[in-house]
């Protein structure tokens, strides 16, 4: 697929997870082909976007996701039934062993697929205005340790969003419930005080210049075997 590439992920990330970077071409004639792959509900959702660029992002991302999932389950992409949970996280009800998540920001999107556990991914532009967000995002531990500041706040943001997406929870109300402590290998120690939540691991992943990205997985025993692509 044009403008879609599989990213090299950290060696400490378990096998069974892959992430693709999609670069949008807002003048592409591919959009009509992508549109044909969407369900009626997805088409209706796309038409609700008032801005053309937002509509293009949604159509191109969902079509790319469908193509990738179709390769996994060996079915035509337009036949896949994708539904969402109460927090808006999509999943395949007919294929419970395959988890996925998407995120987009401006010119790029990330698509993560996992057979290892629930996955969440987030990408953001680094020049976002973060003024006055600390009070709504930082946990009490993070405030006490003073690890995060305006200089690296977007790094913290993408990790927390990816964690909450992996858990399938709402974003804004739970950001302060999560504590993110950096390790020295591109991964993060994640703690939280919600007893009903699963354990989560998170990593920084490569992103285009002026962007930051992270991926999170619900905890399973991790194999450090040499990573292989999720799809051949």
N, CA, C and O of each residue as an XYZ file, in Angstrom:
928
protein
N       0.836     -1.195      0.000
C       0.000      0.000      0.000
C       0.874      1.250      0.000
O       1.793      1.367      0.810
N       0.589      2.184     -0.907
C       1.369      3.402     -0.992
C       1.252      4.202      0.292
O       0.176      4.290      0.884
N       2.369      4.787      0.719
C       2.438      5.637      1.902
C       2.213      4.867      3.201
O       1.958      5.484      4.235
N       2.301      3.554      3.176
C       2.135      2.737      4.372
C       3.384      1.893      4.575
O       3.791      1.150      3.681
N       3.992      2.009      5.752
C       5.198      1.218      6.004
C       5.170      0.655      7.414
O       4.654      1.278      8.343
N       5.738     -0.537      7.554
C       5.821     -1.198      8.851
C       7.021     -0.636      9.605
O       8.120     -0.563      9.054
N       6.822     -0.244     10.848
C       7.878      0.377     11.640
C       8.749     -0.664     12.332
O       8.294     -1.755     12.676
N       9.993     -0.301     12.523
C      10.872     -1.113     13.360
C      10.579     -0.764     14.817
O      10.630      0.404     15.204
N      10.274     -1.772     15.613
C       9.866     -1.568     16.994
C      11.001     -1.913     17.950
O      11.937     -2.613     17.564
N      10.935     -1.435     19.190
C      11.994     -1.723     20.168
C      12.190     -3.220     20.375
O      11.228     -3.987     20.347
N      13.422     -3.626     20.581
C      13.736     -5.043     20.786
C      13.074     -5.596     22.045
O      12.816     -6.797     22.134
N      12.798     -4.732     23.011
C      12.174     -5.190     24.259
C      10.679     -5.425     24.124
O      10.051     -5.945     25.045
N      10.105     -5.051     22.995
C       8.677     -5.286     22.787
C       8.457     -6.743     22.384
O       9.243     -7.276     21.600
N       7.429     -7.396     22.888
C       7.212     -8.819     22.585
C       6.841     -9.047     21.131
O       6.359     -8.146     20.444
N       7.076    -10.275     20.676
C       6.638    -10.642     19.339
C       5.110    -10.686     19.306
O       4.452    -10.758     20.343
N       4.564    -10.640     18.090
C       3.107    -10.648     17.956
C       2.514     -9.266     17.917
O       1.296     -9.115     18.014
N       3.354     -8.237     17.775
C       2.883     -6.856     17.700
C       3.590     -6.177     16.536
O       4.801     -6.318     16.370
N       2.836     -5.443     15.734
C       3.429     -4.631     14.674
C       2.659     -3.339     14.520
O       1.473     -3.253     14.837
N       3.368     -2.330     14.021
C       2.789     -1.002     13.858
C       3.126     -0.490     12.461
O       4.261     -0.606     11.999
N       2.126      0.075     11.801
C       2.316      0.674     10.481
C       2.105      2.174     10.572
O       1.214      2.657     11.270
N       2.958      2.907      9.841
C       2.834      4.355      9.711
C       2.194      4.664      8.362
O       2.690      4.239      7.319
N       1.106      5.394      8.392
C       0.394      5.794      7.183
C       0.566      7.294      6.991
O       0.230      8.084      7.873
N       1.091      7.680      5.831
C       1.205      9.101      5.497
C       0.072      9.467      4.552
O      -0.124      8.823      3.522
N      -0.668     10.500      4.909
C      -1.834     10.878      4.110
C      -1.426     11.656      2.857
O      -0.525     12.495      2.886
N      -2.111     11.351      1.769
C      -2.005     12.117      0.530
C      -3.378     12.717      0.282
O      -4.289     12.036     -0.188
N      -3.518     13.995      0.600
C      -4.839     14.618      0.570
C      -5.322     14.903     -0.852
O      -6.471     15.301     -1.047
N      -4.454     14.704     -1.843
C      -4.846     14.913     -3.237
C      -4.920     13.601     -4.011
O      -5.052     13.609     -5.235
N      -4.838     12.487     -3.314
C      -4.778     11.182     -3.978
C      -6.129     10.786     -4.567
O      -7.185     11.098     -4.016
N      -6.067     10.088     -5.704
C      -7.270      9.527     -6.305
C      -7.619      8.172     -5.698
O      -8.611      7.546     -6.073
N      -6.778      7.726     -4.744
C      -7.008      6.444     -4.070
C      -8.253      6.473     -3.196
O      -8.788      5.424     -2.838
N      -8.718      7.675     -2.849
C      -9.805      7.797     -1.882
C     -11.069      7.084     -2.340
O     -11.783      6.513     -1.516
N     -11.359      7.106     -3.632
C     -12.558      6.422     -4.129
C     -12.457      4.923     -3.930
O     -13.449      4.260     -3.628
N     -11.248      4.388     -4.102
C     -11.029      2.960     -3.869
C     -11.182      2.642     -2.385
O     -11.802      1.645     -2.015
N     -10.608      3.501     -1.535
C     -10.727      3.312     -0.092
C     -12.185      3.371      0.356
O     -12.613      2.579      1.196
N     -12.940      4.301     -0.201
C     -14.339      4.492      0.171
C     -15.143      3.211     -0.042
O     -16.034      2.898      0.748
N     -14.838      2.481     -1.089
C     -15.591      1.260     -1.411
C     -15.398      0.168     -0.374
O     -16.209     -0.756     -0.299
N     -14.342      0.252      0.430
C     -14.077     -0.782      1.431
C     -14.836     -0.556      2.733
O     -14.945     -1.471      3.549
N     -15.357      0.643      2.938
C     -15.974      0.994      4.211
C     -17.397      0.445      4.331
O     -18.099      0.254      3.337
N     -17.793      0.202      5.563
C     -19.169     -0.213      5.837
C     -20.096      0.998      5.744
O     -19.642      2.139      5.662
N     -21.385      0.734      5.758
C     -22.362      1.825      5.711
C     -22.208      2.746      6.917
O     -22.320      3.965      6.793
N     -21.948      2.157      8.087
C     -21.777      2.977      9.291
C     -20.522      3.834      9.188
O     -20.524      4.998      9.589
N     -19.453      3.259      8.650
C     -18.210      4.015      8.499
C     -18.373      5.151      7.498
O     -17.840      6.242      7.703
N     -19.105      4.901      6.420
C     -19.352      5.954      5.442
C     -20.169      7.092      6.054
O     -19.893      8.267      5.812
N     -21.161      6.736      6.836
C     -21.966      7.764      7.497
C     -21.120      8.576      8.469
O     -21.265      9.794      8.568
N     -20.235      7.889      9.184
C     -19.345      8.589     10.119
C     -18.403      9.515      9.363
O     -18.162     10.642      9.795
N     -17.871      9.051      8.243
C     -16.961      9.880      7.449
C     -17.655     11.153      6.975
O     -17.057     12.229      6.992
N     -18.897     11.038      6.558
C     -19.621     12.196      6.036
C     -19.969     13.214      7.111
O     -20.319     14.352      6.799
N     -19.876     12.810      8.378
C     -20.155     13.756      9.460
C     -18.993     14.717      9.705
O     -19.170     15.741     10.363
N     -17.802     14.397      9.181
C     -16.677     15.314      9.322
C     -16.896     16.512      8.401
O     -17.102     16.343      7.199
N     -16.852     17.711      8.954
C     -17.090     18.910      8.153
C     -15.870     19.292      7.323
O     -16.002     19.779      6.201
N     -14.669     19.067      7.887
C     -13.442     19.419      7.180
C     -13.011     18.272      6.270
O     -12.995     17.114      6.686
N     -12.660     18.601      5.024
C     -12.268     17.585      4.060
C     -11.067     16.787      4.544
O     -11.038     15.567      4.384
N     -10.076     17.447      5.132
C      -8.879     16.741      5.580
C      -9.216     15.724      6.659
O      -8.645     14.634      6.680
N     -10.144     16.069      7.562
C     -10.565     15.115      8.591
C     -11.269     13.912      7.961
O     -11.093     12.776      8.403
N     -12.060     14.173      6.931
C     -12.752     13.091      6.240
C     -11.761     12.170      5.542
O     -11.893     10.947      5.596
N     -10.773     12.762      4.892
C      -9.748     11.964      4.211
C      -8.985     11.108      5.211
O      -8.737      9.929      4.960
N      -8.612     11.698      6.346
C      -7.876     10.942      7.372
C      -8.666      9.707      7.802
O      -8.120      8.606      7.877
N      -9.952      9.900      8.083
C     -10.757      8.779      8.558
C     -10.886      7.700      7.483
O     -10.691      6.519      7.772
N     -11.210      8.086      6.255
C     -11.423      7.104      5.188
C     -10.142      6.335      4.904
O     -10.159      5.108      4.815
N      -9.029      7.054      4.762
C      -7.763      6.397      4.423
C      -7.294      5.482      5.547
O      -6.800      4.384      5.291
N      -7.447      5.930      6.787
C      -7.004      5.112      7.921
C      -7.851      3.856      8.061
O      -7.316      2.763      8.247
N      -9.164      4.004      7.973
C     -10.033      2.842      8.129
C      -9.839      1.845      6.978
O      -9.880      0.634      7.195
N      -9.631      2.347      5.765
C      -9.392      1.445      4.637
C      -8.073      0.692      4.807
O      -8.002     -0.508      4.542
N      -7.024      1.400      5.250
C      -5.733      0.745      5.486
C      -5.857     -0.304      6.579
O      -5.306     -1.398      6.461
N      -6.577      0.027      7.638
C      -6.811     -0.937      8.712
C      -7.523     -2.175      8.184
O      -7.136     -3.298      8.505
N      -8.548     -1.980      7.385
C      -9.293     -3.114      6.844
C      -8.397     -3.997      5.973
O      -8.502     -5.223      6.022
N      -7.530     -3.392      5.188
C      -6.638     -4.189      4.340
C      -5.680     -5.028      5.191
O      -5.445     -6.200      4.899
N      -5.131     -4.417      6.244
C      -4.202     -5.139      7.112
C      -4.905     -6.279      7.852
O      -4.380     -7.389      7.935
N      -6.082     -6.001      8.382
C      -6.835     -7.047      9.071
C      -7.245     -8.162      8.116
O      -7.250     -9.335      8.490
N      -7.586     -7.797      6.889
C      -7.993     -8.795      5.899
C      -6.870     -9.779      5.612
O      -7.115    -10.969      5.417
N      -5.614     -9.271      5.585
C      -4.481    -10.167      5.390
C      -4.334    -11.138      6.558
O      -3.947    -12.291      6.370
N      -4.640    -10.669      7.753
C      -4.515    -11.523      8.943
C      -5.547    -12.640      8.958
O      -5.228    -13.786      9.275
N      -6.780    -12.304      8.614
C      -7.871    -13.274      8.745
C      -8.223    -13.920      7.409
O      -9.105    -14.775      7.342
N      -7.531    -13.507      6.345
C      -7.728    -14.077      5.012
C      -9.189    -13.957      4.571
O      -9.851    -14.942      4.244
N      -9.662    -12.707      4.577
C     -11.029    -12.414      4.146
C     -11.007    -11.088      3.392
O     -10.119    -10.270      3.634
N     -11.947    -10.854      2.497
C     -12.008     -9.572      1.788
C     -12.187     -8.423      2.785
O     -13.001     -8.535      3.702
N     -11.446     -7.325      2.627
C     -11.491     -6.242      3.616
C     -12.876     -5.636      3.807
O     -13.219     -5.229      4.917
N     -13.672     -5.568      2.755
C     -14.984     -4.939      2.862
C     -15.989     -5.809      3.605
O     -17.065     -5.334      3.969
N     -15.651     -7.086      3.837
C     -16.588     -7.985      4.519
C     -16.383     -8.001      6.035
O     -17.208     -8.556      6.761
N     -15.312     -7.409      6.514
C     -15.016     -7.467      7.944
C     -16.019     -6.634      8.748
O     -16.357     -5.510      8.375
N     -16.478     -7.204      9.841
C     -17.395     -6.483     10.731
C     -16.595     -5.918     11.896
O     -16.106     -6.660     12.748
N     -16.467     -4.598     11.922
C     -15.743     -3.903     12.980
C     -16.760     -3.163     13.840
O     -17.536     -2.357     13.327
N     -16.760     -3.430     15.136
C     -17.677     -2.762     16.066
C     -16.856     -2.056     17.136
O     -15.644     -2.252     17.224
N     -17.509     -1.244     17.942
C     -16.810     -0.494     18.990
C     -17.407     -0.803     20.351
O     -18.590     -1.121     20.471
N     -16.560     -0.704     21.385
C     -17.060     -0.886     22.744
C     -17.665      0.418     23.251
O     -17.788      1.383     22.496
N     -18.038      0.449     24.513
C     -18.729      1.628     25.049
C     -17.855      2.863     25.090
O     -18.366      3.978     25.191
N     -16.523      2.680     25.011
C     -15.604      3.821     24.999
C     -15.140      4.156     23.586
O     -14.268      5.007     23.408
N     -15.710      3.499     22.584
C     -15.366      3.809     21.214
C     -14.185      3.053     20.654
O     -13.740      3.355     19.547
N     -13.648      2.058     21.397
C     -12.519      1.297     20.887
C     -13.029      0.214     19.941
O     -13.904     -0.567     20.317
N     -12.490      0.153     18.705
C     -12.969     -0.841     17.746
C     -12.371     -2.218     17.971
O     -11.270     -2.350     18.505
N     -13.109     -3.245     17.557
C     -12.608     -4.611     17.619
C     -13.354     -5.473     16.608
O     -14.396     -5.085     16.079
N     -12.788     -6.663     16.351
C     -13.400     -7.633     15.440
C     -14.116     -8.692     16.274
O     -13.441     -9.529     16.874
N     -15.423     -8.700     16.341
C     -16.118     -9.685     17.177
C     -15.910    -11.121     16.712
O     -16.023    -12.045     17.518
N     -15.612    -11.331     15.438
C     -15.436    -12.688     14.928
C     -14.003    -13.195     15.053
O     -13.725    -14.351     14.732
N     -13.098    -12.345     15.514
C     -11.685    -12.731     15.607
C     -11.104    -12.145     16.896
O     -10.386    -11.145     16.865
N     -11.417    -12.768     18.006
C     -11.047    -12.223     19.313
C      -9.547    -12.270     19.576
O      -9.071    -11.570     20.470
N      -8.796    -13.057     18.841
C      -7.360    -13.154     19.083
C      -6.555    -12.048     18.448
O      -5.351    -11.954     18.687
N      -7.189    -11.198     17.638
C      -6.489    -10.111     16.972
C      -6.981     -8.789     17.541
O      -8.159     -8.451     17.432
N      -6.066     -8.048     18.148
C      -6.390     -6.738     18.706
C      -5.752     -5.666     17.835
O      -4.721     -5.900     17.204
N      -6.366     -4.493     17.802
C      -5.816     -3.421     16.985
C      -6.221     -2.072     17.546
O      -7.161     -1.960     18.333
N      -5.489     -1.049     17.122
C      -5.790      0.305     17.542
C      -5.187      1.268     16.532
O      -4.187      0.951     15.888
N      -5.786      2.432     16.392
C      -5.286      3.430     15.448
C      -5.227      4.791     16.125
O      -5.923      5.049     17.108
N      -4.380      5.656     15.576
C      -4.286      7.039     16.028
C      -3.795      7.871     14.861
O      -2.986      7.395     14.065
N      -4.266      9.103     14.739
C      -3.740      9.958     13.683
C      -3.575     11.388     14.187
O      -4.278     11.846     15.087
N      -2.616     12.069     13.570
C      -2.325     13.461     13.889
C      -1.813     14.140     12.634
O      -0.774     13.755     12.096
N      -2.531     15.144     12.165
C      -2.164     15.931     11.002
C      -1.909     15.045      9.775
O      -2.861     14.528      9.192
N      -0.645     14.860      9.370
C      -0.341     14.164      8.119
C      -0.108     12.665      8.266
O       0.161     11.989      7.273
N      -0.204     12.132      9.480
C       0.178     10.737      9.708
C      -0.842     10.009     10.578
O      -1.571     10.610     11.367
N      -0.862      8.679     10.398
C      -1.633      7.803     11.272
C      -0.781      6.604     11.639
O       0.111      6.213     10.887
N      -1.054      6.027     12.789
C      -0.444      4.775     13.211
C      -1.534      3.719     13.323
O      -2.625      3.987     13.825
N      -1.224      2.512     12.846
C      -2.122      1.370     12.969
C      -1.350      0.254     13.654
O      -0.331     -0.204     13.137
N      -1.823     -0.184     14.807
C      -1.158     -1.246     15.568
C      -2.019     -2.496     15.561
O      -3.228     -2.434     15.783
N      -1.381     -3.638     15.302
C      -2.034     -4.948     15.371
C      -1.297     -5.812     16.369
O      -0.072     -5.745     16.472
N      -2.043     -6.628     17.107
C      -1.435     -7.445     18.161
C      -2.153     -8.776     18.306
O      -3.381     -8.847     18.282
N      -1.356     -9.831     18.457
C      -1.884    -11.113     18.912
C      -1.372    -11.400     20.316
O      -1.528    -12.512     20.820
N      -0.770    -10.417     20.941
C      -0.137    -10.584     22.245
C      -1.016    -10.095     23.387
O      -0.826    -10.507     24.532
N      -1.966     -9.229     23.096
C      -2.831     -8.668     24.133
C      -3.463     -7.393     23.625
O      -3.209     -6.972     22.497
N      -4.285     -6.778     24.457
C      -4.926     -5.517     24.079
C      -3.860     -4.460     23.823
O      -2.901     -4.334     24.586
N      -4.035     -3.703     22.744
C      -3.017     -2.743     22.317
C      -3.622     -1.353     22.200
O      -4.786     -1.187     21.836
N      -2.803     -0.365     22.518
C      -3.182      1.030     22.327
C      -2.015      1.772     21.721
O      -0.863      1.493     22.054
N      -2.291      2.714     20.836
C      -1.229      3.465     20.185
C      -1.659      4.923     20.091
O      -2.846      5.225     19.967
N      -0.673      5.829     20.151
C      -1.002      7.251     20.035
C       0.132      7.985     19.350
O       1.302      7.677     19.576
N      -0.208      8.955     18.513
C       0.749      9.842     17.863
C       0.239     11.269     17.999
O      -0.952     11.531     17.837
N       1.146     12.186     18.296
C       0.792     13.586     18.473
C       1.887     14.468     17.891
O       3.045     14.061     17.806
N       1.515     15.669     17.495
C       2.500     16.654     17.084
C       3.179     17.237     18.321
O       2.523     17.505     19.327
N       4.483     17.430     18.243
C       5.239     17.893     19.407
C       5.000     19.360     19.725
O       5.235     19.784     20.857
N       4.540     20.143     18.764
C       4.357     21.575     19.027
C       2.941     21.901     19.516
O       2.517     23.055     19.459
N       2.226     20.910     19.987
C       0.903     21.166     20.569
C       0.999     22.089     21.774
O       1.982     22.057     22.514
N      -0.014     22.904     21.963
C      -0.067     23.784     23.121
C      -0.452     22.965     24.353
O      -1.547     22.406     24.417
N       0.459     22.897     25.336
C       0.205     22.086     26.531
C       0.038     22.947     27.778
O       0.038     22.439     28.899
N      -0.104     24.243     27.572
C      -0.242     25.151     28.716
C      -1.441     24.755     29.570
O      -2.537     24.514     29.064
N      -1.206     24.694     30.857
C      -2.247     24.429     31.859
C      -2.811     23.009     31.814
O      -3.838     22.740     32.438
N      -2.162     22.100     31.091
C      -2.650     20.721     31.051
C      -2.104     19.862     32.185
O      -2.691     18.835     32.525
N      -0.970     20.283     32.778
C      -0.324     19.456     33.790
C      -1.269     19.080     34.929
O      -1.260     17.941     35.397
N      -2.065     20.017     35.365
C      -2.958     19.759     36.499
C      -3.995     18.688     36.188
O      -4.520     18.047     37.098
N      -4.292     18.492     34.906
C      -5.312     17.528     34.505
C      -4.713     16.189     34.077
O      -5.447     15.238     33.810
N      -3.382     16.112     34.009
C      -2.733     14.922     33.461
C      -1.813     14.243     34.467
O      -1.794     13.015     34.555
N      -1.052     15.023     35.226
C      -0.043     14.453     36.114
C      -0.671     13.752     37.312
O      -1.633     14.243     37.903
N      -0.107     12.588     37.661
C      -0.499     11.914     38.902
C       0.232     12.566     40.070
O       1.132     13.380     39.865
N      -0.147     12.215     41.277
C       0.511     12.779     42.451
C       1.978     12.370     42.507
O       2.829     13.156     42.924
N       2.277     11.136     42.087
C       3.668     10.670     42.056
C       4.473     11.460     41.039
O       5.599     11.869     41.320
N       3.906     11.677     39.864
C       4.609     12.437     38.830
C       4.861     13.872     39.270
O       5.919     14.430     38.980
N       3.906     14.473     39.964
C       4.127     15.836     40.458
C       5.235     15.860     41.493
O       6.045     16.787     41.514
N       5.281     14.842     42.357
C       6.301     14.806     43.406
C       7.695     14.565     42.830
O       8.668     15.157     43.298
N       7.799     13.706     41.827
C       9.103     13.351     41.270
C       9.601     14.385     40.255
O      10.802     14.460     39.997
N       8.717     15.162     39.690
C       9.080     16.235     38.750
C       9.885     15.726     37.554
O      10.835     16.366     37.106
N       9.479     14.559     37.049
C      10.138     13.996     35.869
C       9.647     14.675     34.600
O      10.406     14.864     33.649
N       8.373     15.037     34.598
C       7.758     15.564     33.384
C       7.568     17.065     33.478
O       7.154     17.589     34.512
N       7.878     17.753     32.379
C       7.732     19.208     32.308
C       7.183     19.563     30.936
O       6.868     18.675     30.144
N       7.068     20.843     30.653
C       6.562     21.267     29.354
C       7.465     20.799     28.216
O       7.003     20.653     27.084
N       8.754     20.561     28.504
C       9.702     20.153     27.462
C       9.458     18.725     26.984
O       9.687     18.420     25.814
N       8.997     17.851     27.868
C       8.763     16.456     27.465
C       7.325     16.026     27.734
O       7.043     14.834     27.861
N       6.424     16.988     27.820
C       5.039     16.684     28.185
C       4.338     15.847     27.118
O       3.541     14.970     27.451
N       4.623     16.106     25.837
C       3.959     15.342     24.779
C       4.376     13.872     24.847
O       3.570     12.991     24.548
N       5.617     13.599     25.236
C       6.050     12.211     25.434
C       5.171     11.534     26.484
O       4.707     10.411     26.283
N       4.947     12.214     27.588
C       4.074     11.673     28.634
C       2.654     11.484     28.114
O       2.017     10.466     28.383
N       2.167     12.461     27.374
C       0.791     12.422     26.870
C       0.547     11.200     25.989
O      -0.449     10.499     26.168
N       1.455     10.936     25.029
C       1.225      9.814     24.115
C       1.289      8.479     24.854
O       0.580      7.537     24.501
N       2.142      8.399     25.884
C       2.200      7.163     26.663
C       0.881      6.950     27.406
O       0.319      5.856     27.376
N       0.392      7.994     28.068
C      -0.845      7.843     28.842
C      -2.039      7.534     27.931
O      -2.878      6.697     28.265
N      -2.110      8.208     26.786
C      -3.217      7.915     25.869
C      -3.143      6.478     25.366
O      -4.163      5.792     25.300
N      -1.948      6.018     25.012
C      -1.824      4.644     24.521
C      -2.203      3.639     25.605
O      -2.830      2.621     25.313
N      -1.830      3.916     26.848
C      -2.176      3.026     27.955
C      -3.692      2.941     28.134
O      -4.245      1.847     28.251
N      -4.355      4.078     28.156
C      -5.799      4.075     28.350
C      -6.523      3.445     27.161
O      -7.571      2.822     27.333
N      -5.977      3.601     25.974
C      -6.580      2.955     24.807
C      -6.398      1.439     24.878
O      -7.298      0.687     24.503
N      -5.238      0.989     25.357
C      -5.040     -0.457     25.535
C      -6.014     -1.022     26.561
O      -6.517     -2.135     26.400
N      -6.278     -0.260     27.608
C      -7.207     -0.696     28.646
C      -8.661     -0.569     28.208
O      -9.554     -1.143     28.833
N      -8.901      0.186     27.127
C     -10.267      0.355     26.636
C     -11.080      1.308     27.478
O     -12.300      1.173     27.572
N     -10.409      2.282     28.100
C     -11.090      3.216     28.999
C     -11.216      4.597     28.357
O     -10.576      4.903     27.351
N     -12.056      5.411     28.970
C     -12.131      6.800     28.552
C     -10.828      7.516     28.862
O     -10.154      7.192     29.840
N     -10.471      8.486     28.035
C      -9.170      9.124     28.153
C      -9.133     10.178     29.252
O      -8.393     10.030     30.224
N      -9.917     11.231     29.111
C      -9.708     12.431     29.916
C      -9.856     12.190     31.416
O      -9.074     12.719     32.206
N     -10.842     11.405     31.813
C     -11.108     11.278     33.247
C     -10.086     10.426     33.983
O     -10.006     10.491     35.209
N      -9.299      9.625     33.262
C      -8.386      8.705     33.927
C      -6.910      9.066     33.772
O      -6.056      8.353     34.300
N      -6.586     10.136     33.074
C      -5.180     10.485     32.870
C      -4.400     10.615     34.181
O      -3.284     10.102     34.252
N      -4.926     11.274     35.225
C      -4.153     11.403     36.470
C      -4.053     10.108     37.271
O      -3.277     10.030     38.223
N      -4.834      9.086     36.895
C      -4.787      7.819     37.633
C      -3.582      6.979     37.251
O      -3.266      6.003     37.931
N      -2.910      7.347     36.178
C      -1.776      6.585     35.671
C      -0.478      7.312     35.976
O      -0.381      8.524     35.785
N       0.521      6.573     36.451
C       1.863      7.113     36.662
C       2.809      6.480     35.650
O       2.856      5.258     35.508
N       3.561      7.326     34.948
C       4.503      6.889     33.920
C       5.910      7.238     34.364
O       6.233      8.409     34.563
N       6.748      6.219     34.519
C       8.143      6.426     34.920
C       9.047      5.854     33.836
O       8.954      4.664     33.536
N       9.920      6.663     33.238
C      10.764      6.177     32.142
C      11.809      5.181     32.620
O      12.421      5.366     33.672
N      12.006      4.133     31.847
C      13.170      3.265     32.010
C      14.290      3.805     31.127
O      14.163      4.893     30.565
N      15.364      3.071     31.002
C      16.496      3.556     30.224
C      16.632      2.845     28.883
O      17.691      2.891     28.258
N      15.551      2.180     28.436
C      15.625      1.416     27.193
C      14.482      1.752     26.229
O      14.170      0.962     25.338
N      13.864      2.916     26.407
C      12.746      3.294     25.556
C      11.403      2.778     26.019
O      10.386      3.000     25.363
N      11.396      2.088     27.154
C      10.141      1.598     27.720
C       9.794      2.402     28.966
O      10.574      3.242     29.414
N       8.616      2.135     29.518
C       8.130      2.888     30.678
C       7.544      1.938     31.706
O       6.936      0.922     31.369
N       7.740      2.291     32.959
C       7.060      1.590     34.039
C       5.719      2.271     34.261
O       5.657      3.476     34.504
N       4.651      1.496     34.176
C       3.299      2.026     34.302
C       2.677      1.506     35.595
O       2.627      0.297     35.823
N       2.212      2.402     36.423
C       1.474      2.012     37.623
C       0.143      2.768     37.660
O       0.005      3.846     37.082
N      -0.822      2.180     38.348
C      -2.119      2.832     38.507
C      -2.781      2.295     39.775
O      -2.349      1.290     40.340
N      -3.817      2.970     40.200
C      -4.487      2.589     41.445
C      -5.875      1.996     41.203
O      -6.700      1.937     42.115
N      -6.126      1.559     39.974
C      -7.420      0.990     39.625
C      -7.326     -0.530     39.682
O      -6.730     -1.144     38.797
N      -7.902     -1.144     40.707
C      -7.728     -2.584     40.919
C      -8.353     -3.425     39.806
O      -7.944     -4.567     39.595
N      -9.335     -2.878     39.093
C      -9.989     -3.661     38.043
C      -9.229     -3.611     36.720
O      -9.567     -4.331     35.780
N      -8.209     -2.768     36.646
C      -7.446     -2.658     35.407
C      -6.368     -3.726     35.330
O      -5.861     -4.191     36.351
N      -6.029     -4.103     34.118
C      -4.919     -5.028     33.890
C      -3.585     -4.299     34.056
O      -3.523     -3.070     34.035
N      -2.528     -5.082     34.219
C      -1.194     -4.491     34.163
C      -0.890     -4.112     32.718
O      -1.359     -4.752     31.777
N      -0.093     -3.055     32.566
C       0.182     -2.527     31.235
C       1.668     -2.255     31.085
O       2.333     -1.835     32.032
N       2.186     -2.501     29.874
C       3.545     -2.115     29.509
C       3.466     -1.077     28.405
O       2.509     -1.072     27.630
N       4.457     -0.197     28.320
C       4.443      0.841     27.286
C       5.849      1.111     26.780
O       6.839      0.936     27.490
N       5.901      1.546     25.517
C       7.172      1.848     24.851
C       7.031      3.105     24.010
O       5.954      3.396     23.488
N       8.098      3.832     23.883
C       8.193      4.875     22.869
C       8.468      4.203     21.528
O       9.261      3.264     21.460
N       7.828      4.670     20.473
C       8.070      4.111     19.148
C       8.454      5.239     18.199
O       8.156      6.408     18.446
N       9.116      4.870     17.114
C       9.626      5.871     16.174
C       8.463      6.619     15.531
O       7.401      6.053     15.277
N       8.691      7.904     15.275
C       7.679      8.763     14.674
C       8.374      9.756     13.753
O       9.568     10.011     13.909
N       7.647     10.318     12.800
C       8.251     11.347     11.942
C       8.745     12.541     12.764
O       8.328     12.730     13.906
N       9.628     13.337     12.179
C      10.156     14.498     12.865
C       9.022     15.432     13.269
O       8.068     15.638     12.519
N       9.145     15.989     14.466
C       8.147     16.883     15.066
C       6.896     16.145     15.554
O       5.878     16.776     15.838
N       6.966     14.808     15.652
C       5.878     14.016     16.215
C       6.438     13.129     17.322
O       7.636     12.847     17.354
N       5.573     12.694     18.223
C       5.922     11.710     19.247
C       4.868     10.610     19.215
O       3.700     10.857     18.916
N       5.306      9.382     19.531
C       4.372      8.246     19.478
C       4.725      7.228     20.540
O       5.878      7.123     20.956
N       3.719      6.474     20.979
C       3.925      5.430     21.981
C       2.929      4.303     21.743
O       1.885      4.490     21.116
N       3.279      3.130     22.260
C       2.428      1.952     22.185
C       2.350      1.302     23.548
O       3.341      1.254     24.277
N       1.171      0.797     23.898
C       0.968      0.108     25.175
C       0.292     -1.233     24.939
O      -0.502     -1.394     24.012
N       0.624     -2.198     25.803
C       0.050     -3.533     25.752
C      -0.382     -3.949     27.142
O       0.316     -3.694     28.124
N      -1.533     -4.588     27.219
C      -1.884     -5.209     28.491
C      -0.913     -6.342     28.759
O      -0.401     -6.959     27.826
N      -0.660     -6.619     30.021
C       0.447     -7.485     30.412
C       0.172     -8.952     30.125
O      -0.874     -9.499     30.475
N       1.159     -9.572     29.468
C       1.243    -11.027     29.356
C       2.711    -11.380     29.530
O       3.571    -10.500     29.503
N       3.001    -12.662     29.708
C       4.400    -13.055     29.789
C       5.060    -12.703     28.467
O       4.542    -13.037     27.401
N       6.208    -12.026     28.534
C       6.802    -11.483     27.337
C       7.922    -12.359     26.824
O       8.820    -12.741     27.575
N       7.868    -12.678     25.537
C       8.955    -13.385     24.877
C       9.901    -12.379     24.266
O       9.460    -11.462     23.573
N      11.193    -12.526     24.507
C      12.177    -11.639     23.928
C      12.828    -12.274     22.704
O      13.942    -11.916     22.321
N      12.123    -13.215     22.100
C      12.622    -13.808     20.858
C      12.731    -12.730     19.793
O      12.052    -11.705     19.858
N      13.593    -12.971     18.809
C      13.793    -11.993     17.751
C      12.467    -11.670     17.096
O      11.708    -12.564     16.723
N      12.193    -10.364     16.958
C      10.927     -9.920     16.388
C      10.843    -10.301     14.918
O      11.830    -10.212     14.188
N       9.660    -10.725     14.488
C       9.388    -11.017     13.101
C       8.146    -10.205     12.704
O       7.303     -9.927     13.557
N       8.021     -9.822     11.432
C       6.849     -9.067     11.018
C       5.571     -9.840     11.303
O       5.518    -11.061     11.158
N       4.538     -9.103     11.712
C       3.231     -9.684     12.006
C       2.631    -10.287     10.738
O       1.995    -11.340     10.781
N       2.839     -9.610      9.613
C       2.368    -10.115      8.335
C       3.552    -10.392      7.442
O       4.544     -9.663      7.479
N       3.463    -11.442      6.634
C       4.541    -11.731      5.689
C       4.492    -10.775      4.523
O       5.324    -10.860      3.619
